[in-house]
Structures are given as structure tokens and as C-alpha cells.
Coordinates of C-alpha atoms and ligand atoms in Angstrom, one line a residue:
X1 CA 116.3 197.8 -53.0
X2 CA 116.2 198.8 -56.8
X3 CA 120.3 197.5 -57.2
X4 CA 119.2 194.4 -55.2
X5 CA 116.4 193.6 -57.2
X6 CA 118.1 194.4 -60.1
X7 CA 121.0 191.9 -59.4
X8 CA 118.9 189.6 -58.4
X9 CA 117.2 189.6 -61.3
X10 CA 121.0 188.6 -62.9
X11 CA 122.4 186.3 -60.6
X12 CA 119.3 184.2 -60.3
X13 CA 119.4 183.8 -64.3
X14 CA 122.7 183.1 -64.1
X15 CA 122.5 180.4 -61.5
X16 CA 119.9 178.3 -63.0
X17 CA 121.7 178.4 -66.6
X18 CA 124.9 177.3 -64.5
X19 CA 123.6 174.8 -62.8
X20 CA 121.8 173.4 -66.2
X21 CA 124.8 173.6 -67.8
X22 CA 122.8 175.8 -71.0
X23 CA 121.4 178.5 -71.3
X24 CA 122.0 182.4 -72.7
X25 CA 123.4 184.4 -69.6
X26 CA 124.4 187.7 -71.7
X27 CA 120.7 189.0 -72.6
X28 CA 119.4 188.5 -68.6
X29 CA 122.4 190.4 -67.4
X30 CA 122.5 193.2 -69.9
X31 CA 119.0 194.0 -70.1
X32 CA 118.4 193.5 -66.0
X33 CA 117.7 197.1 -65.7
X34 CA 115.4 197.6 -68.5
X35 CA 113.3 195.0 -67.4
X36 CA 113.3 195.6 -63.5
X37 CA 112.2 199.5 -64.2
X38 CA 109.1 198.4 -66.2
X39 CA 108.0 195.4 -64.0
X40 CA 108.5 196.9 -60.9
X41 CA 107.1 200.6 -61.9
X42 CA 104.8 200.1 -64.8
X43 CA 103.7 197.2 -66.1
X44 CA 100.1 196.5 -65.0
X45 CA 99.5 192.6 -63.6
X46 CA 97.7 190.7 -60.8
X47 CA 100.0 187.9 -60.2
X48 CA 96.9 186.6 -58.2
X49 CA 94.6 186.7 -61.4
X50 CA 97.5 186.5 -64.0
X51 CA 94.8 186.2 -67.2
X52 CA 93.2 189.8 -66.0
X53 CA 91.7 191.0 -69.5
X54 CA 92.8 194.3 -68.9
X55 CA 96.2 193.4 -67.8
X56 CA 99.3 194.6 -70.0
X57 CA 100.9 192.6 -72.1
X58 CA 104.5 191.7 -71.7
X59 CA 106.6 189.5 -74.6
X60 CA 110.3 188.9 -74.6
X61 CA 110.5 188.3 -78.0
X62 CA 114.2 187.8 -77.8
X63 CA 113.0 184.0 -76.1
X64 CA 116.3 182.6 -75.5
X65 CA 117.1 185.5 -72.8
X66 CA 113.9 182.7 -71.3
X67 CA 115.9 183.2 -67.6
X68 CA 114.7 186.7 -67.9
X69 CA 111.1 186.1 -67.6
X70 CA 111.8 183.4 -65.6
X71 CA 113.2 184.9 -62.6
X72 CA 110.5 188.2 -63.4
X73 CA 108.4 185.9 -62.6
X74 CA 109.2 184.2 -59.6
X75 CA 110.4 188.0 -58.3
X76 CA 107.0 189.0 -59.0
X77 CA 104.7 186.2 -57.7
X78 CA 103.0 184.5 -60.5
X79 CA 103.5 181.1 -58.8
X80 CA 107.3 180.1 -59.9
X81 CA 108.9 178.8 -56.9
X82 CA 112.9 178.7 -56.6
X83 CA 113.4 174.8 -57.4
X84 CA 111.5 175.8 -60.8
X85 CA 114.3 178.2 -61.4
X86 CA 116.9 175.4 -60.5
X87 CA 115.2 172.8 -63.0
X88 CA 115.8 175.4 -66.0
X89 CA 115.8 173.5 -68.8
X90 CA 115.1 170.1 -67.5
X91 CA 112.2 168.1 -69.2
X92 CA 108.7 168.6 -68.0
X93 CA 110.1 171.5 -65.9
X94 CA 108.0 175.1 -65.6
X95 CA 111.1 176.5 -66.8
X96 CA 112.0 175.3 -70.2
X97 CA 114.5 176.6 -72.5
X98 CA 112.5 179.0 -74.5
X99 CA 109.2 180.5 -72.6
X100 CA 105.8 178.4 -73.9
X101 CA 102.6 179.6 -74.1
X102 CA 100.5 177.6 -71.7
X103 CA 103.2 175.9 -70.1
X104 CA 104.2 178.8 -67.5
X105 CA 101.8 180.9 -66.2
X106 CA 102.5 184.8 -67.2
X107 CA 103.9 183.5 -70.6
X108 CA 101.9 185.6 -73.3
X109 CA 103.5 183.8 -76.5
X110 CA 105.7 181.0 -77.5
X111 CA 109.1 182.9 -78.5
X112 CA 112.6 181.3 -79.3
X113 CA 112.0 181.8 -83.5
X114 CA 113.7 185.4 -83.6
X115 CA 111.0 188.1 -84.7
X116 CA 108.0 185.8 -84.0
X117 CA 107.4 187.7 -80.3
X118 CA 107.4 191.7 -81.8
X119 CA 105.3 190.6 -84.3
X120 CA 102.9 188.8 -82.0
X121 CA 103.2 192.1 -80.2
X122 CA 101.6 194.1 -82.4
X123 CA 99.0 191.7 -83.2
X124 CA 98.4 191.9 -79.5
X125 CA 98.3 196.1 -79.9
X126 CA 96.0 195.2 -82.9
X127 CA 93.6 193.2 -80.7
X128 CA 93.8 196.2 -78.0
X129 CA 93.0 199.0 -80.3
X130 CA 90.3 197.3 -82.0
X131 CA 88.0 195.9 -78.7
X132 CA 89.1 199.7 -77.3
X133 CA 87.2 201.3 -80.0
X134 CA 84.4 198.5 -79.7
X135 CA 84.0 198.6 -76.1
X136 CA 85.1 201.5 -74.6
X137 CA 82.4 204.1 -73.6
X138 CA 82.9 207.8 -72.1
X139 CA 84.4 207.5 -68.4
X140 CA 84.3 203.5 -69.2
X141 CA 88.2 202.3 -70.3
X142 CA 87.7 198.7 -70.4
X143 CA 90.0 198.0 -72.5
X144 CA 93.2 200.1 -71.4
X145 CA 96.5 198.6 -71.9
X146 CA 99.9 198.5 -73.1
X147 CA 101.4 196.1 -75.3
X148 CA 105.5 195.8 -74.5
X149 CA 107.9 193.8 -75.9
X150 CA 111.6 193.5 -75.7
X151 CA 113.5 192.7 -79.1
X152 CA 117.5 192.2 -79.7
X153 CA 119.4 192.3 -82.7
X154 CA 118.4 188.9 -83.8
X155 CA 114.9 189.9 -84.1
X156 CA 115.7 193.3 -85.7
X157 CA 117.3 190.9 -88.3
X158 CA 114.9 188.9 -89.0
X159 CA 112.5 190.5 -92.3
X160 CA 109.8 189.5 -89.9
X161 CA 110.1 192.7 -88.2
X162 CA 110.1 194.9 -90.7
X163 CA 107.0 193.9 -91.7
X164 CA 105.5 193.9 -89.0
X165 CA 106.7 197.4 -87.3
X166 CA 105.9 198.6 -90.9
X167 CA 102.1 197.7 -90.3
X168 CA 102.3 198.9 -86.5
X169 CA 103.9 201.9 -88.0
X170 CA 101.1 202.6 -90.5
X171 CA 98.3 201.5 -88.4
X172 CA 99.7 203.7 -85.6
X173 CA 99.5 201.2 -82.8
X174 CA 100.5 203.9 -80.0
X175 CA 100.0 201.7 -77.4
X176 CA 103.1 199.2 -78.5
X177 CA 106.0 200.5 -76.8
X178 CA 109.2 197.9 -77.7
X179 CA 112.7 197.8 -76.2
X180 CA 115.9 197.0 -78.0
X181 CA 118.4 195.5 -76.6
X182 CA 121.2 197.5 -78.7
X183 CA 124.6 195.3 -77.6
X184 CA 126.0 195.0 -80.6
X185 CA 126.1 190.8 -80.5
X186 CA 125.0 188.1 -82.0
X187 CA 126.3 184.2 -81.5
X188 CA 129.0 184.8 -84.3
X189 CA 130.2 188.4 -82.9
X190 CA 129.6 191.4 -83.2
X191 CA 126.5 193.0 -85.4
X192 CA 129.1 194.7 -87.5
X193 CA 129.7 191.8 -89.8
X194 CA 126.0 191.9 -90.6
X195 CA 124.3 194.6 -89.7
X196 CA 125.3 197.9 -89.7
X197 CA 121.7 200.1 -90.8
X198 CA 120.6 203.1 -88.8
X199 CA 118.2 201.3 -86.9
X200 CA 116.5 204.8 -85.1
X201 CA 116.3 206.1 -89.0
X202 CA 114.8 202.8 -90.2
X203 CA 112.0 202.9 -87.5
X204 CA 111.6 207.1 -88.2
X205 CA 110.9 206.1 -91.7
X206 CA 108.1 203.5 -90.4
X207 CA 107.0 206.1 -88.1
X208 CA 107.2 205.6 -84.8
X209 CA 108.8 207.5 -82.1
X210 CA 112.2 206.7 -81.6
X211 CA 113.8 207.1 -77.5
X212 CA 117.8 206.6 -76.7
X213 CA 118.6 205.5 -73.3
X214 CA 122.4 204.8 -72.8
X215 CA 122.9 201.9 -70.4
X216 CA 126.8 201.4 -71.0
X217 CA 127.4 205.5 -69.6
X218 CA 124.9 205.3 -67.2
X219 CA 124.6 201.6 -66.2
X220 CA 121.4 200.7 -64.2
X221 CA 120.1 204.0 -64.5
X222 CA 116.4 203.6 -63.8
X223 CA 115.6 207.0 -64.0
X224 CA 116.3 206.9 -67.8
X225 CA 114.2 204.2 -68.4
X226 CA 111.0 205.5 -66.7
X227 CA 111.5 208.8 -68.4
X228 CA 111.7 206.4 -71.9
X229 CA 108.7 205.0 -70.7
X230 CA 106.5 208.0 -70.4
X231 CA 107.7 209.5 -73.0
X232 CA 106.7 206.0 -75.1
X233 CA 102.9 206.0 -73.4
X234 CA 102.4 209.7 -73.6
X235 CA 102.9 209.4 -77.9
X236 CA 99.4 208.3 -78.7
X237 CA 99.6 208.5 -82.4
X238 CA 102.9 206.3 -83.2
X239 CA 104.5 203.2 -81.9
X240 CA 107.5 203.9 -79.8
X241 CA 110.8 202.2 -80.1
X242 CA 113.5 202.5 -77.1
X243 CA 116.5 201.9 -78.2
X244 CA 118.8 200.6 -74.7
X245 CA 122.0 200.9 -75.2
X246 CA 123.5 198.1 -73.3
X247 CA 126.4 195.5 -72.7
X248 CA 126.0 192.1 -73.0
X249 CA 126.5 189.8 -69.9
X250 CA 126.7 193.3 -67.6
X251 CA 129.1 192.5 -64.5
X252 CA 130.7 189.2 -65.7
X253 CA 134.5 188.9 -66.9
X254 CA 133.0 188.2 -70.2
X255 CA 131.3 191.4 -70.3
X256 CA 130.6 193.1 -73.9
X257 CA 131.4 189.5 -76.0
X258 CA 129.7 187.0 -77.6
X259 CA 131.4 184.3 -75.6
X260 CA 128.1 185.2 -72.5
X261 CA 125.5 185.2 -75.6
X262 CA 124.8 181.4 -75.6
X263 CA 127.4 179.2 -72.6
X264 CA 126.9 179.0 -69.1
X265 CA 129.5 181.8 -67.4
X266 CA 131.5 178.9 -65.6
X267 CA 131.9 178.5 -62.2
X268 CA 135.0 180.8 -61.8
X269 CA 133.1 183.6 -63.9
X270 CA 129.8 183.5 -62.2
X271 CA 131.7 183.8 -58.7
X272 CA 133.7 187.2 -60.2
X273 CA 130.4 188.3 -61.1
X274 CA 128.8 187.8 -57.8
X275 CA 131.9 189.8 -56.4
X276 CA 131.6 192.9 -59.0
X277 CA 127.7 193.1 -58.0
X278 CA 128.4 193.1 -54.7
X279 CA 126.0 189.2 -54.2
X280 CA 127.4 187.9 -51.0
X281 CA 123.8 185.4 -50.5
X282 CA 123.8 181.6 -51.0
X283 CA 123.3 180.1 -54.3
X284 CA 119.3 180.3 -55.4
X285 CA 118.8 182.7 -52.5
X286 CA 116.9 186.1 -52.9
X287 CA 116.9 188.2 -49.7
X288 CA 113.7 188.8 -47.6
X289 CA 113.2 192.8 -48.4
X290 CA 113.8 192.2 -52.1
X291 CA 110.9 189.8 -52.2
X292 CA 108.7 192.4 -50.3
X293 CA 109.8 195.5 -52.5
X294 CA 108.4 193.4 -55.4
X295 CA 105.2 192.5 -54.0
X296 CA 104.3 196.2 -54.2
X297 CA 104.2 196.2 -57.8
X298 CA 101.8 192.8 -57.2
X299 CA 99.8 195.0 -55.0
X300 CA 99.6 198.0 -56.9
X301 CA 98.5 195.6 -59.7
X302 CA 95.7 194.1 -57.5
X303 CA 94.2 197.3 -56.8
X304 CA 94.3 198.5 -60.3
X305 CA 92.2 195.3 -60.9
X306 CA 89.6 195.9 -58.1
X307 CA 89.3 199.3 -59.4
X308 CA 88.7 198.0 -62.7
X309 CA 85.9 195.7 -61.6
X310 CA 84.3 198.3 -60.1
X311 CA 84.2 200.1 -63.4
X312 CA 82.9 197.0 -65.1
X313 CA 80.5 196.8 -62.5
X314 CA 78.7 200.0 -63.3
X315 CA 79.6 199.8 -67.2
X316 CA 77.4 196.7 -67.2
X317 CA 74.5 198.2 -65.8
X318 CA 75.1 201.5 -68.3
X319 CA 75.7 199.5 -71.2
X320 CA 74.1 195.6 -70.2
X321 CA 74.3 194.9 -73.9
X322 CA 77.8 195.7 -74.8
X323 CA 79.3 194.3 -71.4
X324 CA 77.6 190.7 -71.9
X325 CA 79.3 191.0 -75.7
X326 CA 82.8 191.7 -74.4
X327 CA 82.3 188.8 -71.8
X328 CA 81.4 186.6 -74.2
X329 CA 83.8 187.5 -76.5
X330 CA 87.0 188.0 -73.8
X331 CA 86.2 183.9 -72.8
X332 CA 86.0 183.0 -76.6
X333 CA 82.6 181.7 -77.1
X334 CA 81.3 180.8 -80.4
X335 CA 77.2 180.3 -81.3
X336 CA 76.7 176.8 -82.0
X337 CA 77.8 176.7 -85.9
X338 CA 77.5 173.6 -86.7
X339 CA 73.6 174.0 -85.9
X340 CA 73.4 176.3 -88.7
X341 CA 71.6 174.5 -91.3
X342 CA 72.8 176.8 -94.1
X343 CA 76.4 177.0 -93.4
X344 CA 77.1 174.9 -95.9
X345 CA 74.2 174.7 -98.5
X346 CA 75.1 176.6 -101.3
X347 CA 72.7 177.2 -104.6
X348 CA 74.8 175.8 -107.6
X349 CA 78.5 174.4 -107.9
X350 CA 81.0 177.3 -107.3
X351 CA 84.7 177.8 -107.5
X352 CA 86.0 177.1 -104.0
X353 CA 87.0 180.9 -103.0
X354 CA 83.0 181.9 -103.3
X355 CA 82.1 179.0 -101.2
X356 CA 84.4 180.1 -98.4
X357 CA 83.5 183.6 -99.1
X358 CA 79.6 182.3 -98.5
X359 CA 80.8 180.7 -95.8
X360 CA 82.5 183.4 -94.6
X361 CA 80.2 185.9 -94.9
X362 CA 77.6 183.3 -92.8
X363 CA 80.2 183.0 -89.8
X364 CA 80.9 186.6 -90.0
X365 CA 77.2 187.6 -89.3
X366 CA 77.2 185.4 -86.5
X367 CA 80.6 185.5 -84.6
X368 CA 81.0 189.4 -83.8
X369 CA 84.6 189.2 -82.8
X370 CA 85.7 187.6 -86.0
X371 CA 88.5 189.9 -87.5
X372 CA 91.4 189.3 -90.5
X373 CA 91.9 190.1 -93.7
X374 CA 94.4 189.3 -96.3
X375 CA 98.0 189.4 -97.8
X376 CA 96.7 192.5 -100.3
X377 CA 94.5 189.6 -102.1
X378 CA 91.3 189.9 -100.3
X379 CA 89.4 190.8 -103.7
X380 CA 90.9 187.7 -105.1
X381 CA 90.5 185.7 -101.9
X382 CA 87.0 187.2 -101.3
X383 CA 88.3 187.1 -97.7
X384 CA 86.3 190.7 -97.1
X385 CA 83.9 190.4 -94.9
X386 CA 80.5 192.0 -96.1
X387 CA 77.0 192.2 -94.6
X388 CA 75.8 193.6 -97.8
X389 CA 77.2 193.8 -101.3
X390 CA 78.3 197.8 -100.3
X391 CA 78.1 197.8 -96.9
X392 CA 81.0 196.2 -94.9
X393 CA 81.4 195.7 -91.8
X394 CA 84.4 198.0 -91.7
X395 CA 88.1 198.4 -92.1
X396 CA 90.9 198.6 -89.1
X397 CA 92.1 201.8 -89.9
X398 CA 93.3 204.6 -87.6
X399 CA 90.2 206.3 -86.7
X400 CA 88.5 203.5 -87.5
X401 CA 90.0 200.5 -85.3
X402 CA 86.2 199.4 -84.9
X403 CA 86.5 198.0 -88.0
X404 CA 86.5 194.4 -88.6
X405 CA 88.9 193.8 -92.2
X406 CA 92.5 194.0 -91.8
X407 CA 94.6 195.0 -94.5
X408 CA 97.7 193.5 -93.8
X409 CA 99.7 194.6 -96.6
X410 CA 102.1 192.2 -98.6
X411 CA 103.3 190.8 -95.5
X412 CA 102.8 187.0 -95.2
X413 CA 105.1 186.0 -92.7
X414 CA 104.1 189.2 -90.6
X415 CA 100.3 188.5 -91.6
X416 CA 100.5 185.2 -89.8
X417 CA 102.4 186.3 -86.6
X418 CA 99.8 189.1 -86.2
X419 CA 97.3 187.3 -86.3
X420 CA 98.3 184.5 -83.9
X421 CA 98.8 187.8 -81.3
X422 CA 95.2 189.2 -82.2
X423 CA 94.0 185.3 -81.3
X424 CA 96.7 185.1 -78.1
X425 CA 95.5 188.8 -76.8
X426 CA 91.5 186.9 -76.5
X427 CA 88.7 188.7 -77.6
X428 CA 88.5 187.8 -81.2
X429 CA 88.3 185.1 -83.6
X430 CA 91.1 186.0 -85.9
X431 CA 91.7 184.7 -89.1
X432 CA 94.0 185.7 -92.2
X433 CA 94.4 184.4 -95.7
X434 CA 96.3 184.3 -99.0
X435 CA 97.0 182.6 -102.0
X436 CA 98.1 178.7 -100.7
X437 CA 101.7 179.0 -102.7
X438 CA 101.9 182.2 -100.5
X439 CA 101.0 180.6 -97.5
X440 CA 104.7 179.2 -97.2
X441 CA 105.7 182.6 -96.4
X442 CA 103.2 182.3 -93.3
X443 CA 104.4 179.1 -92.3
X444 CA 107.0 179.7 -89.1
X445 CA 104.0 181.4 -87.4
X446 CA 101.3 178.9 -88.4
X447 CA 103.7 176.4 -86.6
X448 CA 104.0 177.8 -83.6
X449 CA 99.7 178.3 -83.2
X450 CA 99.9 174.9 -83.4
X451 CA 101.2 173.9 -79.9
X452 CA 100.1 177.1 -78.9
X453 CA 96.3 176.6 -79.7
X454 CA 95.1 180.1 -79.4
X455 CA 92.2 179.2 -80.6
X456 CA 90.8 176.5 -78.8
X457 CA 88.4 178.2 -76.8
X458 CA 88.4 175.1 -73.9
X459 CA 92.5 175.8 -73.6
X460 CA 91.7 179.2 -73.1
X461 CA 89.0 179.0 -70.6
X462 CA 91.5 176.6 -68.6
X463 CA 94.1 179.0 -69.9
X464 CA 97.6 176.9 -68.0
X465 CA 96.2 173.2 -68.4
X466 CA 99.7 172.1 -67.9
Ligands
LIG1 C1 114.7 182.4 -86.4 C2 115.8 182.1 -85.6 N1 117.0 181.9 -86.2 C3 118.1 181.7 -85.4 C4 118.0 181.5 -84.1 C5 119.2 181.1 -83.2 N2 119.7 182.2 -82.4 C6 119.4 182.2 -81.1 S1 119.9 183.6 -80.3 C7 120.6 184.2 -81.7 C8 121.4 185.5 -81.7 C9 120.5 186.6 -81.2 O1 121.3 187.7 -81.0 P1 120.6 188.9 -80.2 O2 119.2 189.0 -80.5 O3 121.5 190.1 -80.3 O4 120.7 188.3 -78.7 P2 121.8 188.6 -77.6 O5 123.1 188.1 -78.3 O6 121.8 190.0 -77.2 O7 121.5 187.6 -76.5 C10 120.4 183.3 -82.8 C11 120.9 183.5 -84.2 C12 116.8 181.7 -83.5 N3 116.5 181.6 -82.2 N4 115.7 182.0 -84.3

């Protein structure tokens, strides 16, 4: 069933972007494999309780391959039925063309902006580490997950990226494991006109693991992929990178061009393709034993979850204290603040920073999963927070991901991106800051929180209003 699934996976992403006449065929068909090995053999989910804490994370940051997710989805359950598929792209559909946040259930983030979705990522791996080390007790992993994400060229282009896989790097976020889709194309053609860098030494030098897997010799080898994947979880200590070698719109005529990046296949094309993959079903038609080979990884996923509440169970009576603080915290509630009198009462006119930083310090005492930091400024933007003049209440650190100030390094536009992933991963309040003229660098990500409203605790307790 693993080639059926596997085609499936392409011909159902190629169908819909056919029949909406747009739509980016060549990332689905290429990366097929990569994505089919990790949902169906790894990735932990309950498509029946798709906003399970504990679940891993997923991100295809690379969001106009959107037909990707989109037919993951449906394969896997999470509530997409086949007319969603066959409305791709049409307005109010499930199914637009870039996956939303809060539109589709089993989105994690809003991606489309290349480089927004691995950054989110390792906000996300951020948010993980730090309630890990916050929560987690001897025999108790409540917080146990993997954060993946799968990146093309066009986010390894964007500056984004280097930021932020230089802080995952740094903070070594083991539990981020990220594929690249390595087909050498882009819209204009191929990545030699551009981009040419060692991309294995560049992420050696920001130290994390690097893992080859060469999809164009050995196409749909699955094996590969799961040994990449073990090899990525077992490196506690570093990010892991796997770089796929693989060609762009796999199986079509077009095969290995940019002409299948970003244009429907055509009719003709799509129908070769069916006949090189060996499809012989009707249009928008999955067979039977496909369906039921994917529910395994549903059901595997569902017992992972019962055996997780089971831990929880005992953990709260161990730890009563700590449990009712992760609850709290995982569905986002905040004390009452505007009932605090002195929130706002300050003892003599001040420059604006050491009002925030009053006010911060206030919120900070009371909202135990508040988390951030700065751009490098935090001593000019007294964004530190402090629960005494020399005691703080920590800094995220390896060996010390308990801690509460992140230092985000001069990395605005990364800062940001992080920071909406810590908010979008729930469990903490996060916040970031810099200098305002500064604070254009941040601004691609602060315009994607907004429709995404991370932080809107009533959006997240209803977390697909749509
Ligand atoms: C910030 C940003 N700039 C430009 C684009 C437009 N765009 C969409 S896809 C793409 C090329 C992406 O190439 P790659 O990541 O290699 O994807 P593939 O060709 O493998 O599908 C571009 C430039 C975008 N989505 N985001």
C-alpha cells in the first residue's frame, strides 16, 4: 500500500490544482515520499482530537505546495472530505490556496510568505523545550514532542532562515527535525542562477546535524527516509536538517522543470502522469485499502493519546500543583489583569521604557507562562523580566530551557516569527521587543499574527471557529 498511498498522495494534489485551474503541482509530487514516510510512520496525531497538546507538530513551510497538506489530510482523517479537495482554491473553501491557521483543521501556522513556516518551527521547538523543562517530572513526559517542518529552496533563500536556524542552532533545539526539498527550482529556473552555497556546510557551521537522502537514485525509497528520521530524533543536542534530494513534479512529462513549479499540469500531462504511476481510478477517487492503511497511523495516534492521559492522570495526583498550571497555561488563561489596581499606577512621571518595564515586571509576576525577550536590546528596552533587582526569573538557555528571557540575538525578522510559533505551539504568553525603527524588520511576521490571532485566548479555546 506504501506506492498507493504515496501516488495518491500526488495524483489527488494534482487533480484538485487541475480542476482549479492554479495551483503548484511540482512540490506535492516531488516531495510525496518524504511526506508519506513521516505521516504514515512517525508523526504523532489524533485526527479525532487534532489540538492534542502533546501532539507533534507538522509545518509545511514551503505553503504553496498547500495540496500537500491538503490531501495529508484528508488521507489521514482530520475531517477534509473529497469535495474540499475538489474546491481548492475556491473562496470560502476548507482548501484555500495557501494553508491558514484556523481555517483548516490540522493547519499549525499560516505559511505562503517563504521562511515564515521554519521560523515558526523553531518557535514551536522553543515553546516545547521550555514547558518540557517546566513540566516534565521523572517517568512523567508531558510534554514529548517533535517539531517538523518541510522547507524548499525559497525558504532557504529567504534571510529569515538563517536567522532563525542560527538561533535553533545555538539554542540546540534537538527536537526540530526540518526537510529540504533539494530540487534545484525556483519559479524563474533553476537555483543555479541564485543560489549556489553549500547548503549541508552552512547548516554544519550553525550546528545541527546534517542527513542526505537521495530521492532522484532511489525514488520513493521509504526506507531512507525512516532511517533519516531516526537518525534526526536520536541527535538530542543539535537540530537536524535532512537534506531530500528530489525532482520536482516526480512522474509528470514536466518532470525536473520549473514549468510544474507554479501551472496546473494540463489535461494531457496529468493523464501521462497517471499512466507512469501506474493510477488507473476515477478522477478524485482514493481506493478502499489505501484509506484503511492510513487509518493505522490515526489509530496508533489515538492510542498514543490514551496512553498519555493515563500518564496525566497519575502525574496530577503526583504533582496536583504543577498539572493544574500546565492546564491552565496549555488553554491560555490569563488572571484578571485589568483587576489589578496597580498595573498601572506608577510613583512619578517616567520615560516610557521604565513604565513598560514596571508594567512588565507586574504581568510577569502574575502570568507564569509569559516568555520573550529582545532583539540584543533588552537592557535598553528593559524588556528583562526580573522578580528582584538580581534575581531573574531565568534565561532560555540550553540546560536551562526553564528559563523565562529569550535572547534572540540581532534577529528581528526571525525574533518575530519565533515568537508567533512559541504563541501558536499554546502554553505561553509570548512576547518580543525592540527598538520601534527596528520593529520594521519584524513586520512580515507581525502581519501574519494578525489574522492568525494566536493570542486570543477565546480563538484558541474554540481553536477552528471557522
Ligand atoms: C516571501 C515570498 N516571496 C516570494 C514568494 C513567491 N514564490 C512562491 S513559490 C516561489 C519559489 C519557491 O521555490 P521552492 O521553494 O524551490 O519551491 P518549489 O519550486 O520546489 O515548489 C516563490 C518565489 C513567496 N511565496 N514568498
Amino acid at each position: 500500500m506504501k506506492q498507493t498511498t504515496i501516488n495518491a498522495i500526488r495524483i489527488l494534489s494534482a487533480e484538485a490544482i487541475q480542476k482549479a485551474n492554479s495551483g503548484h503541482p511540482g512540490l506535492p509530487l516531488g516531495s510525496a515520499p518524504i511526506a508519506y514516510t513521516l505521516w504514515q510512520n512517525f508523526l504523532k496525531f489524533n485526527n479525532k482530537d487534532p489540538k492534542w497538546d502533546d501532539r507533534d507538530r507538522f509545518i509545511l513551510s514551503a505553503g504553496h505546495g498547500s495540496m500537500l497538506d491538503y490531501s495529508l489530510l484528508y488521507l489521514y482523517g482530520f475531517g477534509l472530505k473529497m469535495e474540499d479537495l475538489m474546491n481548492f482554491r475556491q473562496l470560502g473553501s476548507k482548501t484555500p490556496g495557501h494553508p491558514e491557521y484556523g481555517h483548516t483543521v490540522g493547519i499549525e501556522t499560516t505559511t505562503g510568505p517563504l521562511g515564515q513556516g521554519i521560523a515558526n518551527a523553531v518557535g514551536m521547538a522553543v515553546a516545547e523545550a521550555h514547558l518540557a523543562a517546566k513540566f516534565n517530572r521523572e517517568g512523567f513526559p508531558v510534554v514529548d514532542h517533535y517539531t517538523y517542518a518541510l522547507v524548499g529552496d525559497g525558504c532557504l533563500e529567504e534571510g529569515i532562515s538563517y536567522e532563525a536556524c542560527s538561533f535553533a542552532g545555538t539554542h540546540e533545539l534537538g527536537k526540530l527535525i526540518v526537510f529540504y526539498d533539494d530540487n534545484d527550482i525556483t519559479i524563474e529556473g533553476n537555483t543555479d542562477i541564485t543560489f549556489k552555497e553549500d547548503v549541508a556546510m552552512r547548516f554544519k557551521a550553525q550546528n545541527w546535524q546534517v542527513l542526505h537522502v537521495d530521492l532522484v537514485s532511489n525514488p520513493d525509497n521509504v526506507m531512507m527516509i525512516a532511517n533519516a528520521i531516526r537518525k534526526a530524533q536520536k541527535e538530542t543536542k543539535k537540530p537536524s536538517i535532512i537534506i531530500c534530494k528530489t525532482k520536482i513534479g516526480y512522474g509528470t512529462p514536466l518532470e525536473g522543470s520549473h514549468k510544474c513549479h507554479g501551472s496546473p499540469l494540463g489535461v494531457e500531462n496529468l493523464q501521462k502522469t497517471k499512466e507512469k504511476l501506474g493510477w488507473t481510478y476515477e478522477p478524485f477517487t482514493v481506493p478502499e485499502e489505501v484509506l484503511k492503511h492510513t487509518a493505522t497511523a490515526g489509530r496508533r495516534g489515538a492510542k498514543r493519546e490514551r496512553e498519555w492521559k493515563a500518564m496525566f492522570g497519575n502525574y496530577e495526583k503526583q504533582y496536583p500543583e504543577l498539572a493544574a498550571e500546565y492546564k491552565s497555561a496549555m488553554k491560555g488563561e490569563l488572571p484578571d489583569l485589568a483587576a489589578c489596581e496597580d498595573l498601572f499606577r506608577f510613583e512619578k512621571p517616567m520615560a516610557t521604557r521604565q513604565t513598560s518595564a514596571q508594567v512588565l515586571q507586574k504581568i510577569a509576576a502574575r502570568v507564569p507562562s509569559l516568555m520573550g525577550g529582545s532583539a540584543d536590546l533588552a537592557p535598553s528596552n528593559l524588556s528583562d523580566m526580573k522578580n528582584t533587582d538580581t534575581i531573574t526569573y531565568g534565561d532560555f538557555q540550553p540546560g536551562s530551557y526553564e528559563g523565562r528571557n529569550m535572547h534572540f540575538g540581532i534577529r528581528e525578522h526571525a525574533m518575530a516569527a519565533i515568537t508567533n510559533g512559541m504563541q501558536l505551539h499554546g502554553g505561553l504568553r509570548a512576547y518580543c521587543s525592540t527598538f520601534f525603527i527596528f520593529s520594521d524588520y519584524c513586520k512580515h511576521a507581525m502581519r501574519l499574527s494578525a489574522p492568525m490571532n494566536p493570542w486570543n485566548s477565546s480563538s484558541r479555546s474554540a481553536p477552528f471557529p471557522i
